[in-house]
Amino acid sequence: MPAIVNKYFRLLASAPTVHFMTFAPAGYALGVFGRPGSGPAPGPAAGSGDVFTGLVRGDRVRDVSALGTVNDLLADWDRSLRLLAELAGTDAGDWTDLVGLDVRCPVAPRQILQCGANYRKHVVDIVMAERRADQSSTGHNSDLPEHEVRAWAEAMMDERAAAGSPYVFTGLPSALTGPYDEIVLPDRGANHDWELELAAVIGAPARNLTRENALDHVAGYTICNDITTRSLVYRRDLKAIGTDWFAAKNSPTFLPTGPFLVPAAFVGDPAGLQITLKHNGIIRQDESCADMLFDLPAILAYITSVTELSPGDLVLTGSPAGNGAHWGVFLAAGDVLEGEITGLGLQRNHCVSQQPCVSQQPCVSQQRTRKTDQPERS
């Protein structure tokens, strides 16, 4: 069989460097890594060749592939925590410098559940941006006074907080990419936007959870940037249906994730985390997770009242204010996004244009590229 030709990504040869993280005392994280020269990978799985499951302690990584993939560890998370704590507590074993490793997407979820419209100011900002562009799906366009539209949007969100429930939709695992990989901006649609979010990784089967026990089912946390093509959010031919998240959010590379899975024990209360995103060096998002309309226990209780979550599943909690739609600035080739959440690390992604198919082979949407500009150790 002839080799599949990479149509989407520019492959870079030299080894990258990575962001240096310091965890809480005795803390550690999990990740998926490629050794120098391991080349592109079709996905985030580890355990074969030069791609491995790694235990991160400070600026060192220990190969723990003998324990299985990240999903294998999540399948029996309580036992895995004990084993990982033992391994993290000794200098013996196959430890290597984090600097120089290729940091891959740390998770391989069966399901991705995403919570939308979960920050009050974010939703108000989107409503106001649609008004300015005369693209409101509810008729709140520029012919209405700005103060009137803002008051309507704020009242809507206040009503949701008082009597509503989380708004959840599904994402595709094929949109996942690594924390330092390129984001490919497709030709289809316009106004590609960022949405940095806290994501919870499930660590035990979960059905009909309550607020009281919901967080007991969270193995840990990671960072996701839910890239969205704004022009595709609403279907003009199906206005009564509402949003089309499938088209707007699921292009390949539209969900940069990582760099690590940090166990919940080292994170503390997720409501106390700060979400910060820079676009070309300018801070665009800088909000506390305490501003969520529905907190993580409420989100998990709602989701599991509908379906069952399994170990490894990914739950995104929504994006705070400061998206490109608010600023009137959208992504273009050459742009750089840097996303950070307290204690979870840093991701940095370059944006590139989609390259046309130039051969008779099908375009490959799952390939990824290694990056040379992962943040230097600090």
C-alpha positions as semicolon CSV with decimal commas, in nm:
position;residue;x (nm);y (nm);z (nm)
1;M;0,000;0,000;0,000
2;P;0,145;0,343;-0,089
3;A;0,220;0,579;0,197
4;I;-0,052;0,827;0,285
5;V;0,065;1,172;0,198
6;N;0,023;1,442;0,460
7;K;-0,193;1,718;0,308
8;Y;-0,263;1,932;0,610
9;F;0,053;1,994;0,805
10;R;0,404;2,124;0,755
11;L;0,633;1,869;0,922
12;L;0,923;2,008;1,122
13;A;1,232;1,801;1,190
14;S;1,409;1,949;1,492
15;A;1,321;1,854;1,847
16;P;1,102;2,093;2,046
17;T;1,143;2,227;2,395
18;V;0,855;2,238;2,640
19;H;0,710;2,448;2,915
20;F;0,850;2,384;3,262
21;M;0,582;2,317;3,521
22;T;0,608;2,307;3,896
23;F;0,335;2,110;4,073
24;A;0,232;2,115;4,434
25;P;0,465;1,934;4,677
26;A;0,469;1,563;4,591
27;G;0,249;1,646;4,293
28;Y;0,270;1,497;3,946
29;A;0,083;1,485;3,617
30;L;0,029;1,244;3,328
31;G;0,100;1,303;2,964
32;V;0,172;1,145;2,629
33;F;0,515;1,212;2,479
34;G;0,721;1,144;2,172
35;R;1,096;1,105;2,186
36;P;1,308;1,304;1,942
37;G;1,274;1,161;1,595
38;S;0,942;0,986;1,667
39;G;0,774;1,187;1,390
40;P;0,403;1,252;1,343
41;A;0,142;1,038;1,511
42;P;-0,215;0,965;1,400
43;G;-0,358;1,041;1,742
44;P;-0,298;1,071;2,115
45;A;-0,256;0,700;2,192
46;A;0,064;0,588;2,359
47;G;0,237;0,265;2,436
48;S;0,409;0,175;2,108
49;G;0,737;0,276;1,948
50;D;0,875;0,611;2,057
51;V;0,542;0,747;2,183
52;F;0,488;0,675;2,551
53;T;0,275;0,743;2,856
54;G;0,473;0,966;3,089
55;L;0,462;1,059;3,455
56;V;0,559;1,427;3,492
57;R;0,733;1,549;3,806
58;G;0,868;1,902;3,780
59;D;1,088;1,914;3,470
60;R;1,135;1,536;3,448
61;V;0,928;1,264;3,284
62;R;0,926;0,895;3,368
63;D;0,815;0,640;3,109
64;V;0,525;0,444;3,264
65;S;0,410;0,271;2,946
66;A;0,445;-0,060;3,128
67;L;0,128;0,040;3,314
68;G;-0,056;0,097;2,986
69;T;-0,203;0,400;2,815
70;V;-0,359;0,695;2,994
71;N;-0,700;0,533;2,936
72;D;-0,573;0,208;3,090
73;L;-0,471;0,402;3,400
74;L;-0,804;0,585;3,415
75;A;-0,994;0,255;3,396
76;D;-0,881;0,177;3,755
77;W;-0,794;0,526;3,872
78;D;-0,777;0,462;4,247
79;R;-0,521;0,184;4,197
80;S;-0,337;0,391;3,938
81;L;-0,305;0,685;4,178
82;R;-0,132;0,461;4,432
83;L;0,107;0,322;4,171
84;L;0,185;0,664;4,026
85;A;0,249;0,811;4,371
86;E;0,503;0,536;4,439
87;L;0,676;0,592;4,105
88;A;0,677;0,969;4,148
89;G;0,839;0,932;4,490
90;T;1,162;0,775;4,367
91;D;1,441;0,880;4,133
92;A;1,484;0,522;4,016
93;G;1,347;0,427;3,677
94;D;1,346;0,567;3,325
95;W;1,340;0,943;3,391
96;T;1,429;1,194;3,121
97;D;1,424;1,570;3,080
98;L;1,090;1,717;2,979
99;V;1,282;1,963;2,764
100;G;1,326;1,807;2,422
101;L;1,026;1,573;2,434
102;D;0,734;1,617;2,197
103;V;0,426;1,679;2,411
104;R;0,118;1,513;2,261
105;C;-0,251;1,536;2,340
106;P;-0,273;1,369;2,684
107;V;-0,618;1,211;2,648
108;A;-0,808;0,981;2,411
109;P;-1,174;1,017;2,515
110;R;-1,457;0,797;2,398
111;Q;-1,693;1,090;2,444
112;I;-1,647;1,467;2,450
113;L;-1,926;1,661;2,621
114;Q;-1,912;2,039;2,592
115;C;-2,097;2,296;2,800
116;G;-2,191;2,610;2,609
117;A;-2,313;2,955;2,713
118;N;-2,185;2,896;3,067
119;Y;-2,028;3,233;3,146
120;R;-2,271;3,524;3,178
121;K;-2,045;3,794;3,038
122;H;-1,933;3,573;2,749
123;V;-2,290;3,521;2,629
124;V;-2,373;3,891;2,666
125;D;-2,061;3,976;2,465
126;I;-2,162;3,735;2,186
127;V;-2,513;3,883;2,172
128;M;-2,367;4,232;2,143
129;A;-2,120;4,122;1,874
130;E;-2,403;3,970;1,671
131;R;-2,599;4,293;1,709
132;R;-2,308;4,496;1,571
133;A;-2,276;4,261;1,273
134;D;-2,655;4,244;1,214
135;Q;-2,635;3,867;1,250
136;S;-2,856;3,812;1,553
137;S;-3,055;3,489;1,546
138;T;-3,310;3,644;1,782
139;G;-3,369;3,969;1,594
140;H;-3,158;4,186;1,827
141;N;-2,973;4,369;1,551
142;S;-2,833;4,720;1,517
143;D;-3,175;4,872;1,457
144;L;-3,235;4,822;1,831
145;P;-3,060;5,043;2,087
146;E;-2,745;4,893;2,238
147;H;-2,863;4,937;2,597
148;E;-3,189;4,758;2,519
149;V;-3,013;4,455;2,365
150;R;-2,765;4,436;2,652
151;A;-3,045;4,450;2,910
152;W;-3,229;4,170;2,728
153;A;-2,916;3,950;2,717
154;E;-2,838;4,006;3,085
155;A;-3,196;3,928;3,187
156;M;-3,188;3,609;2,978
157;M;-2,874;3,488;3,155
158;D;-3,008;3,580;3,498
159;E;-3,319;3,377;3,425
160;R;-3,107;3,080;3,313
161;A;-2,902;3,094;3,631
162;A;-3,214;3,099;3,845
163;A;-3,428;2,838;3,670
164;G;-3,234;2,684;3,382
165;S;-2,994;2,396;3,334
166;P;-2,657;2,352;3,162
167;Y;-2,652;2,360;2,782
168;V;-2,450;2,060;2,663
169;F;-2,356;1,928;2,320
170;T;-2,115;1,665;2,192
171;G;-1,779;1,707;2,020
172;L;-1,576;1,475;1,800
173;P;-1,254;1,315;1,926
174;S;-1,116;1,360;1,573
175;A;-1,093;1,736;1,644
176;L;-0,834;1,677;1,918
177;T;-0,478;1,791;1,865
178;G;-0,176;1,850;2,085
179;P;-0,098;2,152;2,302
180;Y;0,181;2,274;2,068
181;D;0,044;2,157;1,734
182;E;-0,068;2,378;1,449
183;I;-0,434;2,479;1,424
184;V;-0,543;2,437;1,062
185;L;-0,792;2,705;0,957
186;P;-1,020;2,550;0,694
187;D;-1,138;2,730;0,384
188;R;-1,495;2,642;0,475
189;G;-1,652;2,920;0,681
190;A;-1,506;3,241;0,820
191;N;-1,434;3,415;1,150
192;H;-1,246;3,137;1,326
193;D;-1,244;3,213;1,700
194;W;-1,088;3,090;2,024
195;E;-1,259;2,962;2,341
196;L;-1,019;2,854;2,617
197;E;-1,183;2,617;2,864
198;L;-1,124;2,407;3,173
199;A;-1,185;2,039;3,095
200;A;-1,251;1,761;3,343
201;V;-1,130;1,406;3,272
202;I;-1,360;1,137;3,410
203;G;-1,205;0,870;3,631
204;A;-1,497;0,638;3,714
205;P;-1,825;0,529;3,553
206;A;-2,078;0,802;3,624
207;R;-2,456;0,790;3,602
208;N;-2,715;0,998;3,790
209;L;-2,457;1,188;3,991
210;T;-2,551;1,446;4,251
211;R;-2,381;1,774;4,334
212;E;-2,243;1,606;4,644
213;N;-2,065;1,315;4,472
214;A;-1,996;1,455;4,124
215;L;-1,635;1,562;4,179
216;D;-1,552;1,218;4,322
217;H;-1,577;1,092;3,962
218;V;-1,324;1,341;3,822
219;A;-0,975;1,198;3,775
220;G;-0,815;1,528;3,685
221;Y;-0,813;1,836;3,468
222;T;-0,660;1,963;3,147
223;I;-0,682;2,263;2,914
224;C;-0,887;2,273;2,593
225;N;-0,916;2,548;2,334
226;D;-1,252;2,500;2,162
227;I;-1,184;2,667;1,825
228;T;-1,509;2,779;1,660
229;T;-1,597;2,901;1,311
230;R;-1,851;3,172;1,391
231;S;-2,001;3,194;1,041
232;L;-2,112;2,831;1,068
233;V;-2,277;2,849;1,410
234;Y;-2,622;2,929;1,271
235;R;-2,779;2,753;0,971
236;R;-2,952;3,000;0,742
237;D;-3,156;2,720;0,586
238;L;-3,274;2,591;0,926
239;K;-3,320;2,897;1,141
240;A;-3,574;2,728;1,366
241;I;-3,325;2,452;1,453
242;G;-3,068;2,683;1,615
243;T;-2,695;2,621;1,644
244;D;-2,491;2,384;1,427
245;W;-2,201;2,297;1,655
246;F;-2,105;1,999;1,440
247;A;-2,004;2,226;1,153
248;A;-1,869;2,511;1,363
249;K;-1,646;2,326;1,611
250;N;-1,528;1,991;1,476
251;S;-1,271;2,058;1,205
252;P;-0,946;1,861;1,249
253;T;-0,714;2,035;1,501
254;F;-0,998;2,249;1,638
255;L;-0,954;2,116;1,993
256;P;-0,596;2,170;2,115
257;T;-0,574;1,983;2,445
258;G;-0,310;1,957;2,716
259;P;-0,026;1,972;2,791
260;F;-0,100;1,738;3,080
261;L;-0,368;1,559;3,278
262;V;-0,321;1,691;3,633
263;P;-0,485;1,473;3,902
264;A;-0,770;1,643;4,084
265;A;-0,591;1,609;4,418
266;F;-0,326;1,858;4,302
267;V;-0,575;2,109;4,159
268;G;-0,812;2,178;4,444
269;D;-1,142;2,357;4,391
270;P;-1,187;2,403;4,014
271;A;-1,386;2,719;4,082
272;G;-1,065;2,881;4,205
273;L;-0,877;2,846;3,875
274;Q;-0,796;3,136;3,641
275;I;-0,829;3,104;3,264
276;T;-0,595;3,324;3,056
277;L;-0,557;3,338;2,678
278;K;-0,323;3,553;2,471
279;H;-0,371;3,615;2,100
280;N;-0,049;3,732;1,935
281;G;0,076;3,833;2,279
282;I;-0,235;4,034;2,374
283;I;-0,442;3,911;2,669
284;R;-0,792;3,845;2,536
285;Q;-0,941;3,618;2,805
286;D;-0,864;3,648;3,176
287;E;-1,144;3,518;3,396
288;S;-1,199;3,303;3,704
289;C;-1,382;2,971;3,679
290;A;-1,592;3,104;3,968
291;D;-1,782;3,303;3,706
292;M;-1,941;2,990;3,560
293;L;-2,319;3,004;3,544
294;F;-2,334;2,632;3,629
295;D;-2,034;2,492;3,816
296;L;-1,874;2,156;3,743
297;P;-2,085;1,954;3,993
298;A;-2,402;2,094;3,831
299;I;-2,271;2,017;3,482
300;L;-2,182;1,658;3,573
301;A;-2,514;1,600;3,750
302;Y;-2,699;1,723;3,443
303;I;-2,495;1,522;3,191
304;T;-2,525;1,198;3,389
305;S;-2,899;1,241;3,424
306;V;-2,906;1,193;3,045
307;T;-2,619;0,955;2,972
308;E;-2,337;0,761;3,135
309;L;-1,984;0,892;3,145
310;S;-1,691;0,651;3,131
311;P;-1,329;0,677;3,246
312;G;-1,136;0,890;3,000
313;D;-1,435;1,093;2,882
314;L;-1,374;1,466;2,852
315;V;-1,614;1,732;2,984
316;L;-1,555;2,092;2,877
317;T;-1,701;2,353;3,111
318;G;-1,749;2,653;2,881
319;S;-1,549;2,956;2,779
320;P;-1,532;3,289;2,962
321;A;-1,561;3,633;2,805
322;G;-1,299;3,767;2,569
323;N;-1,350;3,571;2,248
324;G;-1,257;3,714;1,911
325;A;-1,619;3,797;1,837
326;H;-1,615;4,040;2,128
327;W;-1,292;4,207;2,017
328;G;-1,381;4,205;1,648
329;V;-1,060;4,010;1,581
330;F;-1,051;3,658;1,438
331;L;-0,784;3,401;1,367
332;A;-0,562;3,416;1,059
333;A;-0,265;3,220;0,932
334;G;0,045;3,316;1,130
335;D;-0,143;3,395;1,452
336;V;-0,028;3,245;1,782
337;L;-0,258;3,142;2,068
338;E;-0,122;3,087;2,419
339;G;-0,358;2,939;2,676
340;E;-0,299;2,887;3,046
341;I;-0,506;2,771;3,343
342;T;-0,379;2,787;3,700
343;G;-0,161;2,483;3,776
344;L;-0,242;2,300;3,451
345;G;0,038;2,429;3,231
346;L;0,055;2,625;2,908
347;Q;-0,036;2,548;2,550
348;R;0,085;2,739;2,245
349;N;-0,053;2,688;1,895
350;H;0,031;2,848;1,562
351;C;-0,249;2,895;1,309
352;V;-0,196;2,789;0,947
353;S;-0,414;2,786;0,639
354;Q;-0,554;2,458;0,511
355;Q;-0,341;2,331;0,225
356;P;-0,512;2,205;-0,090
357;C;-0,499;1,837;-0,180
358;V;-0,236;1,788;-0,448
359;S;-0,252;1,415;-0,518
360;Q;-0,508;1,144;-0,576
361;Q;-0,467;1,016;-0,221
362;P;-0,746;1,115;0,023
363;C;-0,666;1,417;0,238
364;V;-0,546;1,309;0,580
365;S;-0,717;1,492;0,866
366;Q;-0,565;1,299;1,153
367;Q;-0,198;1,372;1,099
368;R;-0,026;1,617;1,325
369;T;0,299;1,806;1,324
370;R;0,566;1,840;1,587
371;K;0,643;2,196;1,677
372;T;0,983;2,349;1,739
373;D;0,867;2,647;1,941
374;Q;0,715;2,492;2,250
375;P;0,775;2,738;2,536
376;E;1,122;2,738;2,680
377;R;1,184;2,619;3,032
378;S;1,145;2,909;3,273
